[in-house]
XYZ file of N, CA and C in Angstrom:
615
model
N 3.074 36.016 3.637
C 2.632 35.802 5.008
C 2.303 34.339 5.211
N 2.787 33.746 6.303
C 2.571 32.340 6.595
C 1.256 32.160 7.334
N 0.475 31.174 6.894
C -0.801 30.924 7.535
C -0.607 30.158 8.838
N -1.508 30.393 9.806
C -1.473 29.652 11.051
C -1.743 28.185 10.761
N -1.110 27.253 11.503
C -1.294 25.819 11.254
C -2.746 25.393 11.268
N -3.543 25.971 12.198
C -4.937 25.544 12.281
C -5.729 25.970 11.051
N -5.377 27.119 10.460
C -6.053 27.569 9.241
C -5.711 26.647 8.086
N -4.441 26.304 7.968
C -4.021 25.419 6.881
C -4.629 24.030 7.052
N -4.701 23.537 8.286
C -5.314 22.230 8.531
C -6.786 22.249 8.127
N -7.468 23.370 8.413
C -8.878 23.484 8.048
C -9.043 23.471 6.527
N -8.153 24.151 5.825
C -8.208 24.157 4.369
C -7.997 22.759 3.813
N -7.021 22.044 4.353
C -6.671 20.734 3.821
C -7.762 19.693 4.053
N -8.667 19.957 4.980
C -9.777 19.034 5.217
C -10.998 19.408 4.380
N -10.885 20.481 3.588
C -11.995 20.972 2.778
C -11.932 20.369 1.378
N -13.048 19.798 0.917
C -13.087 19.164 -0.400
C -12.794 20.165 -1.507
N -13.364 21.357 -1.403
C -13.142 22.367 -2.436
C -11.677 22.728 -2.572
N -10.994 22.849 -1.444
C -9.560 23.166 -1.477
C -8.788 22.042 -2.168
N -9.093 20.793 -1.793
C -8.373 19.658 -2.370
C -8.596 19.556 -3.880
N -9.855 19.704 -4.298
C -10.148 19.648 -5.728
C -9.491 20.819 -6.460
N -9.482 21.975 -5.810
C -8.877 23.150 -6.426
C -7.382 22.983 -6.640
N -6.694 22.437 -5.638
C -5.256 22.216 -5.757
C -4.964 21.242 -6.895
N -5.765 20.171 -6.981
C -5.552 19.174 -8.039
C -5.819 19.780 -9.423
N -6.914 20.524 -9.529
C -7.256 21.145 -10.811
C -6.187 22.140 -11.230
N -5.727 22.945 -10.285
C -4.714 23.951 -10.601
C -3.431 23.300 -11.096
N -2.994 22.237 -10.406
C -1.755 21.565 -10.797
C -1.894 20.902 -12.164
N -3.029 20.237 -12.393
C -3.214 19.565 -13.676
C -3.363 20.578 -14.812
N -4.121 21.651 -14.560
C -4.317 22.671 -15.599
C -3.003 23.335 -15.974
N -2.150 23.575 -14.977
C -0.853 24.202 -15.247
C 0.001 23.300 -16.130
N 0.090 22.012 -15.761
C 0.892 21.082 -16.546
C 0.319 20.854 -17.930
N -1.006 20.662 -18.003
C -1.652 20.426 -19.291
C -1.540 21.642 -20.195
N -1.600 22.828 -19.595
C -1.475 24.055 -20.386
C -0.148 24.130 -21.108
N 0.925 23.712 -20.430
C 2.246 23.703 -21.071
C 2.293 22.671 -22.206
N 1.652 21.516 -21.993
C 1.685 20.442 -22.997
C 0.997 20.864 -24.281
N -0.182 21.483 -24.155
C -0.966 21.790 -25.358
C -0.728 23.207 -25.869
N 0.291 23.864 -25.324
C 0.555 25.248 -25.735
C 0.837 25.377 -27.224
N 1.396 24.334 -27.841
C 1.745 24.417 -29.253
C 0.634 24.012 -30.199
N -0.507 23.576 -29.670
C -1.624 23.163 -30.523
C -2.370 24.403 -31.010
N -2.582 24.551 -32.310
C -3.339 25.701 -32.801
C -4.703 25.780 -32.125
N -5.013 26.918 -31.533
C -6.290 27.074 -30.857
C -6.267 26.683 -29.396
N -5.119 26.211 -28.892
C -5.008 25.881 -27.482
C -5.942 24.768 -27.055
N -6.587 24.898 -25.886
C -7.446 23.835 -25.371
C -8.575 23.443 -26.320
N -9.193 24.411 -26.970
C -10.280 24.090 -27.897
C -9.735 23.362 -29.126
N -8.586 23.792 -29.599
C -7.965 23.094 -30.721
C -7.625 21.660 -30.356
N -7.168 21.455 -29.115
C -6.863 20.105 -28.637
C -8.128 19.253 -28.622
N -9.243 19.816 -28.157
C -10.508 19.085 -28.131
C -10.903 18.621 -29.536
N -10.777 19.524 -30.494
C -11.149 19.195 -31.872
C -10.230 18.109 -32.434
N -8.921 18.261 -32.210
C -7.967 17.276 -32.700
C -8.207 15.919 -32.041
N -8.492 15.910 -30.740
C -8.753 14.659 -30.031
C -9.976 13.957 -30.608
N -11.027 14.723 -30.893
C -12.244 14.135 -31.457
C -11.972 13.565 -32.846
N -11.205 14.302 -33.658
C -10.893 13.828 -35.011
C -9.990 12.598 -34.967
N -9.011 12.593 -34.065
C -8.064 11.481 -33.986
C -8.681 10.227 -33.386
N -9.779 10.384 -32.652
C -10.427 9.229 -32.030
C -11.143 8.353 -33.055
N -11.306 8.882 -34.263
C -11.995 8.128 -35.299
C -13.471 8.433 -35.363
N -13.941 9.248 -34.433
C -15.355 9.638 -34.434
C -15.532 10.785 -35.413
N -15.383 10.458 -36.686
C -15.438 11.495 -37.712
C -16.857 12.054 -37.819
N -17.006 13.318 -37.499
C -18.295 13.960 -37.598
C -18.221 15.161 -38.506
N -19.365 15.697 -38.826
C -19.374 16.898 -39.644
C -18.936 18.078 -38.788
N -18.588 19.135 -39.467
C -18.137 20.336 -38.764
C -19.212 20.828 -37.799
N -20.473 20.826 -38.239
C -21.567 21.300 -37.394
C -21.791 20.368 -36.214
N -21.779 19.051 -36.472
C -21.999 18.087 -35.392
C -20.891 18.181 -34.352
N -19.665 18.379 -34.815
C -18.535 18.482 -33.900
C -18.632 19.751 -33.046
N -19.044 20.844 -33.664
C -19.208 22.097 -32.925
C -20.273 21.946 -31.846
N -21.385 21.290 -32.187
C -22.458 21.085 -31.212
C -22.008 20.162 -30.088
N -21.284 19.104 -30.437
C -20.831 18.136 -29.435
C -19.875 18.773 -28.434
N -18.972 19.623 -28.914
C -17.962 20.236 -28.054
C -18.416 21.559 -27.451
N -19.596 22.027 -27.843
C -20.094 23.286 -27.303
C -19.306 24.490 -27.782
N -18.853 24.422 -29.036
C -18.048 25.508 -29.603
C -18.880 26.269 -30.626
N -18.858 27.575 -30.526
C -19.567 28.419 -31.483
C -19.139 28.076 -32.907
N -20.105 28.051 -33.827
C -19.804 27.618 -35.195
C -18.770 28.506 -35.890
N -18.835 29.800 -35.615
C -17.846 30.701 -36.210
C -16.462 30.419 -35.660
N -16.378 30.221 -34.341
C -15.099 29.900 -33.718
C -14.574 28.570 -34.242
N -15.474 27.596 -34.420
C -15.069 26.293 -34.945
C -14.430 26.433 -36.328
N -14.971 27.307 -37.155
C -14.393 27.523 -38.485
C -12.963 28.019 -38.380
N -12.725 28.986 -37.487
C -11.367 29.497 -37.290
C -10.432 28.394 -36.784
N -10.921 27.591 -35.817
C -10.103 26.517 -35.269
C -9.712 25.513 -36.352
N -10.682 25.129 -37.165
C -10.407 24.162 -38.231
C -9.455 24.738 -39.265
N -9.598 26.018 -39.561
C -8.667 26.672 -40.488
C -7.229 26.544 -39.968
N -7.043 26.841 -38.663
C -5.706 26.797 -38.069
C -5.157 25.376 -38.023
N -6.015 24.413 -37.634
C -5.574 23.018 -37.550
C -5.257 22.448 -38.932
N -6.059 22.838 -39.921
C -5.826 22.360 -41.286
C -4.547 22.973 -41.852
N -4.329 24.243 -41.566
C -3.114 24.915 -42.042
C -1.869 24.258 -41.437
N -2.006 23.754 -40.202
C -0.893 23.080 -39.533
C -0.726 21.637 -39.995
N -1.624 21.176 -40.863
C -1.527 19.818 -41.385
C -2.009 18.740 -40.435
N -2.848 19.122 -39.445
C -3.281 18.166 -38.434
C -4.646 17.542 -38.733
N -5.487 18.248 -39.472
C -6.809 17.701 -39.834
C -7.108 18.006 -41.299
N -8.110 17.312 -41.821
C -8.593 17.568 -43.179
C -10.106 17.689 -43.137
N -10.647 18.507 -44.036
C -12.091 18.551 -44.249
C -12.388 17.730 -45.499
N -13.228 16.723 -45.344
C -13.581 15.873 -46.482
C -15.083 15.926 -46.728
N -15.512 15.848 -47.989
C -16.951 15.857 -48.277
C -17.651 14.689 -47.582
N -18.822 14.940 -47.033
C -19.615 13.903 -46.388
C -20.364 13.122 -47.464
N -20.145 11.802 -47.535
C -20.842 11.015 -48.569
C -22.360 11.142 -48.490
N -22.892 11.372 -47.283
C -24.339 11.469 -47.114
C -24.877 12.848 -47.477
N -24.002 13.841 -47.508
C -24.416 15.208 -47.810
C -23.201 15.958 -48.345
N -23.123 16.106 -49.653
C -21.936 16.705 -50.271
C -21.734 18.154 -49.861
N -22.758 18.780 -49.287
C -22.612 20.167 -48.851
C -21.888 20.254 -47.516
N -21.889 19.146 -46.783
C -21.256 19.122 -45.455
C -19.827 18.611 -45.564
N -19.039 18.877 -44.537
C -17.645 18.431 -44.486
C -17.409 17.641 -43.204
N -16.764 16.490 -43.351
C -16.384 15.680 -42.204
C -14.956 16.040 -41.796
N -14.702 16.025 -40.481
C -13.401 16.417 -39.953
C -12.602 15.160 -39.630
N -11.464 15.007 -40.306
C -10.649 13.802 -40.168
C -9.216 14.187 -39.819
N -8.632 13.475 -38.866
C -7.236 13.732 -38.500
C -6.305 13.165 -39.562
N -5.251 13.883 -39.879
C -4.231 13.389 -40.801
C -3.277 12.470 -40.038
N -2.353 11.849 -40.770
C -1.333 11.027 -40.104
C -0.535 11.877 -39.122
N -0.208 13.097 -39.534
C 0.529 13.999 -38.650
C -0.311 14.366 -37.427
N -1.616 14.533 -37.632
C -2.508 14.849 -36.532
C -2.596 13.720 -35.525
N -2.690 12.490 -36.021
C -2.749 11.342 -35.113
C -1.426 11.155 -34.369
N -0.310 11.376 -35.060
C 0.995 11.270 -34.394
C 1.137 12.342 -33.321
N 0.680 13.551 -33.626
C 0.727 14.638 -32.645
C -0.128 14.301 -31.440
N -1.303 13.707 -31.692
C -2.203 13.354 -30.596
C -1.571 12.302 -29.689
N -0.911 11.320 -30.270
C -0.233 10.287 -29.475
C 0.852 10.912 -28.593
N 1.594 11.849 -29.164
C 2.645 12.518 -28.405
C 2.057 13.334 -27.257
N 0.971 14.046 -27.527
C 0.328 14.855 -26.498
C -0.224 13.979 -25.380
N -0.816 12.854 -25.739
C -1.380 11.965 -24.724
C -0.293 11.406 -23.820
N 0.866 11.119 -24.400
C 1.976 10.644 -23.588
C 2.442 11.698 -22.593
N 2.504 12.939 -23.053
C 2.929 14.031 -22.170
C 1.884 14.316 -21.105
N 0.597 14.217 -21.456
C -0.463 14.442 -20.478
C -0.478 13.333 -19.429
N -0.144 12.116 -19.846
C -0.048 11.016 -18.883
C 1.061 11.289 -17.875
N 2.139 11.908 -18.342
C 3.242 12.259 -17.450
C 2.800 13.349 -16.463
N 2.017 14.311 -16.952
C 1.479 15.351 -16.071
C 0.598 14.715 -15.003
N -0.277 13.812 -15.425
C -1.160 13.133 -14.478
C -0.357 12.363 -13.439
N 0.710 11.708 -13.892
C 1.552 10.946 -12.972
C 2.175 11.856 -11.916
N 2.605 13.052 -12.330
C 3.187 13.999 -11.375
C 2.143 14.481 -10.372
N 0.938 14.774 -10.869
C -0.117 15.274 -9.998
C -0.512 14.215 -8.957
N -0.479 12.936 -9.363
C -0.882 11.852 -8.469
C 0.325 11.143 -7.844
N 1.449 11.833 -7.778
C 2.691 11.194 -7.319
C 2.620 10.722 -5.866
N 1.688 11.271 -5.073
C 1.568 10.851 -3.675
C 0.878 9.491 -3.538
N 0.302 8.989 -4.636
C -0.440 7.727 -4.610
C 0.330 6.634 -5.338
N 0.214 5.383 -4.854
C 0.804 4.279 -5.599
C -0.157 3.899 -6.727
N 0.230 2.943 -7.563
C -0.552 2.634 -8.764
C -1.965 2.154 -8.424
N -2.086 1.307 -7.409
C -3.410 0.810 -7.026
C -4.291 1.952 -6.522
N -3.706 2.851 -5.752
C -4.458 3.999 -5.246
C -4.865 4.929 -6.377
N -4.003 5.074 -7.374
C -4.341 5.935 -8.515
C -5.542 5.382 -9.274
N -5.542 4.076 -9.499
C -6.655 3.464 -10.219
C -7.955 3.627 -9.436
N -7.896 3.439 -8.113
C -9.085 3.612 -7.285
C -9.533 5.070 -7.294
N -8.580 5.983 -7.196
C -8.905 7.420 -7.215
C -9.587 7.795 -8.519
N -9.030 7.347 -9.646
C -9.626 7.655 -10.949
C -11.047 7.114 -11.043
N -11.235 5.855 -10.589
C -12.549 5.216 -10.689
C -13.586 5.955 -9.850
N -13.220 6.305 -8.620
C -14.152 7.011 -7.738
C -14.450 8.414 -8.255
N -13.408 9.108 -8.711
C -13.600 10.460 -9.227
C -14.466 10.442 -10.489
N -14.214 9.455 -11.368
C -15.005 9.332 -12.595
C -16.475 9.067 -12.270
N -16.727 8.201 -11.266
C -18.101 7.896 -10.878
C -18.798 9.128 -10.322
N -18.105 9.855 -9.450
C -18.696 11.061 -8.867
C -18.945 12.121 -9.934
N -17.968 12.300 -10.844
C -18.109 13.316 -11.897
C -19.249 12.972 -12.849
N -19.383 11.685 -13.167
C -20.458 11.259 -14.071
C -21.821 11.552 -13.469
N -21.964 11.277 -12.157
C -23.245 11.548 -11.507
C -23.554 13.045 -11.495
N -22.557 13.868 -11.178
C -22.765 15.314 -11.169
C -23.140 15.808 -12.562
N -22.453 15.276 -13.591
C -22.699 15.725 -14.964
C -24.096 15.343 -15.446
N -24.659 14.266 -14.894
C -26.023 13.879 -15.263
C -27.028 14.941 -14.838
N -26.766 15.573 -13.678
C -27.692 16.571 -13.147
C -27.346 17.986 -13.586
N -26.081 18.214 -13.877
C -25.639 19.553 -14.292
C -24.607 19.392 -15.406
N -25.079 19.084 -16.627
C -24.160 18.775 -17.730
C -23.187 19.900 -18.020
N -21.955 19.507 -18.331
C -20.910 20.467 -18.685
C -20.935 20.665 -20.186
N -21.291 21.868 -20.620
C -21.410 22.136 -22.051
C -20.060 22.367 -22.705
N -19.114 22.938 -21.952
C -17.834 23.301 -22.541
C -16.736 23.115 -21.494
N -15.936 22.072 -21.666
C -14.890 21.760 -20.689
C -13.852 22.871 -20.581
N -13.701 23.661 -21.623
C -12.675 24.707 -21.615
C -12.989 25.827 -20.627
N -14.248 25.936 -20.196
C -14.605 27.021 -19.287
C -14.378 26.646 -17.828
N -14.109 25.370 -17.553
C -14.005 24.925 -16.160
C -12.901 25.664 -15.420
N -11.709 25.729 -16.024
C -10.586 26.373 -15.349
C -10.854 27.849 -15.149
N -11.454 28.509 -16.143
C -11.765 29.928 -16.003
C -12.776 30.157 -14.887
N -13.788 29.270 -14.786
C -14.781 29.402 -13.723
C -14.143 29.181 -12.362
N -13.240 28.210 -12.300
C -12.551 27.958 -11.042
C -11.688 29.157 -10.647
N -11.003 29.737 -11.627
C -10.111 30.866 -11.340
C -10.864 32.045 -10.744
N -12.149 32.163 -11.079
C -12.946 33.287 -10.577
C -13.645 32.960 -9.259
N -13.458 31.745 -8.747
C -14.166 31.321 -7.545
C -13.388 31.662 -6.280
N -14.088 31.734 -5.120
C -13.403 31.982 -3.842
C -12.391 30.883 -3.517
N -12.689 29.649 -3.929
C -11.773 28.544 -3.652
C -10.412 28.785 -4.282
N -10.395 29.379 -5.475
C -9.126 29.641 -6.149
C -8.257 30.573 -5.324
N -8.878 31.560 -4.684
C -8.122 32.486 -3.847
C -7.510 31.760 -2.649
N -8.289 30.839 -2.062
C -7.784 30.082 -0.919
C -6.636 29.173 -1.337
N -6.768 28.548 -2.515
C -5.709 27.672 -3.023
C -4.439 28.477 -3.272
N -4.587 29.623 -3.933
C -3.426 30.461 -4.243
C -2.735 30.936 -2.970
N -3.521 31.333 -1.986
C -2.950 31.828 -0.743
C -2.216 30.733 0.007
N -2.815 29.533 0.042
C -2.199 28.448 0.802
C -0.939 27.932 0.123
N -0.960 27.829 -1.212
C 0.229 27.350 -1.910
C 1.334 28.399 -1.890
N 0.940 29.684 -1.923
C 1.950 30.741 -1.856
C 2.642 30.722 -0.498
N 1.866 30.487 0.551
C 2.456 30.457 1.886
C 3.372 29.266 2.078
N 3.152 28.228 1.237
C 3.998 27.035 1.317
C 5.244 27.173 0.446
N 5.336 28.307 -0.286
C 6.549 28.570 -1.057
C 6.416 28.412 -2.540
N 5.201 28.127 -3.047
C 5.007 28.028 -4.490
C 4.203 29.209 -4.952
N 4.511 29.710 -6.140
C 3.844 30.915 -6.625
C 2.557 30.556 -7.320
N 1.472 31.307 -7.086
C 0.211 31.041 -7.754
C 0.332 31.311 -9.239
N -0.395 30.534 -10.003
C -0.336 30.665 -11.453
C -1.731 30.839 -11.997
N -1.888 31.762 -12.936
C -3.186 31.951 -13.565
C -3.528 30.728 -14.375
N -4.790 30.566 -14.694
C -5.262 29.362 -15.359
C -4.703 29.253 -16.763
N -3.582 28.501 -16.972
C -2.956 28.444 -18.272
C -3.758 27.663 -19.279
N -4.511 26.664 -18.821
C -5.224 25.835 -19.777
C -6.342 26.598 -20.458
N -6.707 27.740 -19.901
C -7.764 28.515 -20.534
C -7.255 29.443 -21.601
N -5.916 29.622 -21.691
C -5.418 30.598 -22.648
C -4.203 30.134 -23.413
N -3.540 29.064 -22.979
C -2.300 28.668 -23.626
C -2.533 28.183 -25.036
N -1.588 28.501 -25.894
C -1.560 27.898 -27.220
C -2.432 28.569 -28.249
N -3.188 29.572 -27.916
C -4.036 30.205 -28.895
C -3.189 30.973 -29.894
N -3.586 30.911 -31.143
C -2.858 31.623 -32.182
C -3.134 33.106 -32.059
N -2.271 33.964 -32.650
C -2.525 35.406 -32.593
C -3.912 35.759 -33.101
N -4.363 35.068 -34.166
C -5.694 35.339 -34.693
C -6.764 34.998 -33.685
N -6.573 33.847 -32.978
C -7.542 33.444 -31.962
C -7.566 34.441 -30.821
N -6.398 34.980 -30.462
C -6.337 35.963 -29.387
C -7.119 37.213 -29.765
N -6.978 37.622 -31.021
C -7.718 38.800 -31.463
C -9.216 38.525 -31.419
N -9.616 37.289 -31.824
C -11.034 36.954 -31.815
C -11.557 36.879 -30.388
N -10.719 36.406 -29.441
C -11.152 36.357 -28.050
C -11.453 37.760 -27.536
N -10.593 38.733 -27.907
C -10.815 40.098 -27.470
C -12.117 40.658 -28.041
N -12.531 40.108 -29.192
C -13.790 40.561 -29.797
C -14.987 39.822 -29.203
N -14.712 38.870 -28.289
C -15.806 38.172 -27.630
C -16.279 36.932 -28.365
N -15.517 36.452 -29.364
C -15.931 35.288 -30.131
C -15.484 33.990 -29.486
N -14.487 34.026 -28.612
C -14.009 32.809 -27.965
C -14.214 32.948 -26.461
């Protein structure tokens, strides 16, 4: 069913609708990019942290990313089995393990970042380069201020929370009427290993 022009115009002037459309498009593209990473979005977070050189212990990394310690163990098992990270003894505490990206892990991260940059470019294709830089700067400033008052504990839940919101229904309806099919939040589920899927059903992820 096609929406009346005045209804669509009202949606397009709404901040929630605009943010929802952007989030949906980016999540869809990013979900495809990280689909092959063991553990999906959470596995990507862990690999990104390890590849950044911020080598932390398994416990510190779990706390920083807001990931349950049991789930973190499964994620590290999968990433280590794939040859992307290593657990090394912590010189300060031999009982602890530091999480370090392997050469293959760092190469994979570089490849993923290149593909994510391409996704971002597609999402912002309506803007020229100067406008993109201004958009990023303003959005980053606004997001930082919001996060100071309402910190985000787990970035992986954002898409799932959005998918359950009324705004998501409005976005899906408006994009469907424009000829594009609505898509479920792929970034919240893509790339998880069969073991991770079983653990999710048990309520661990």
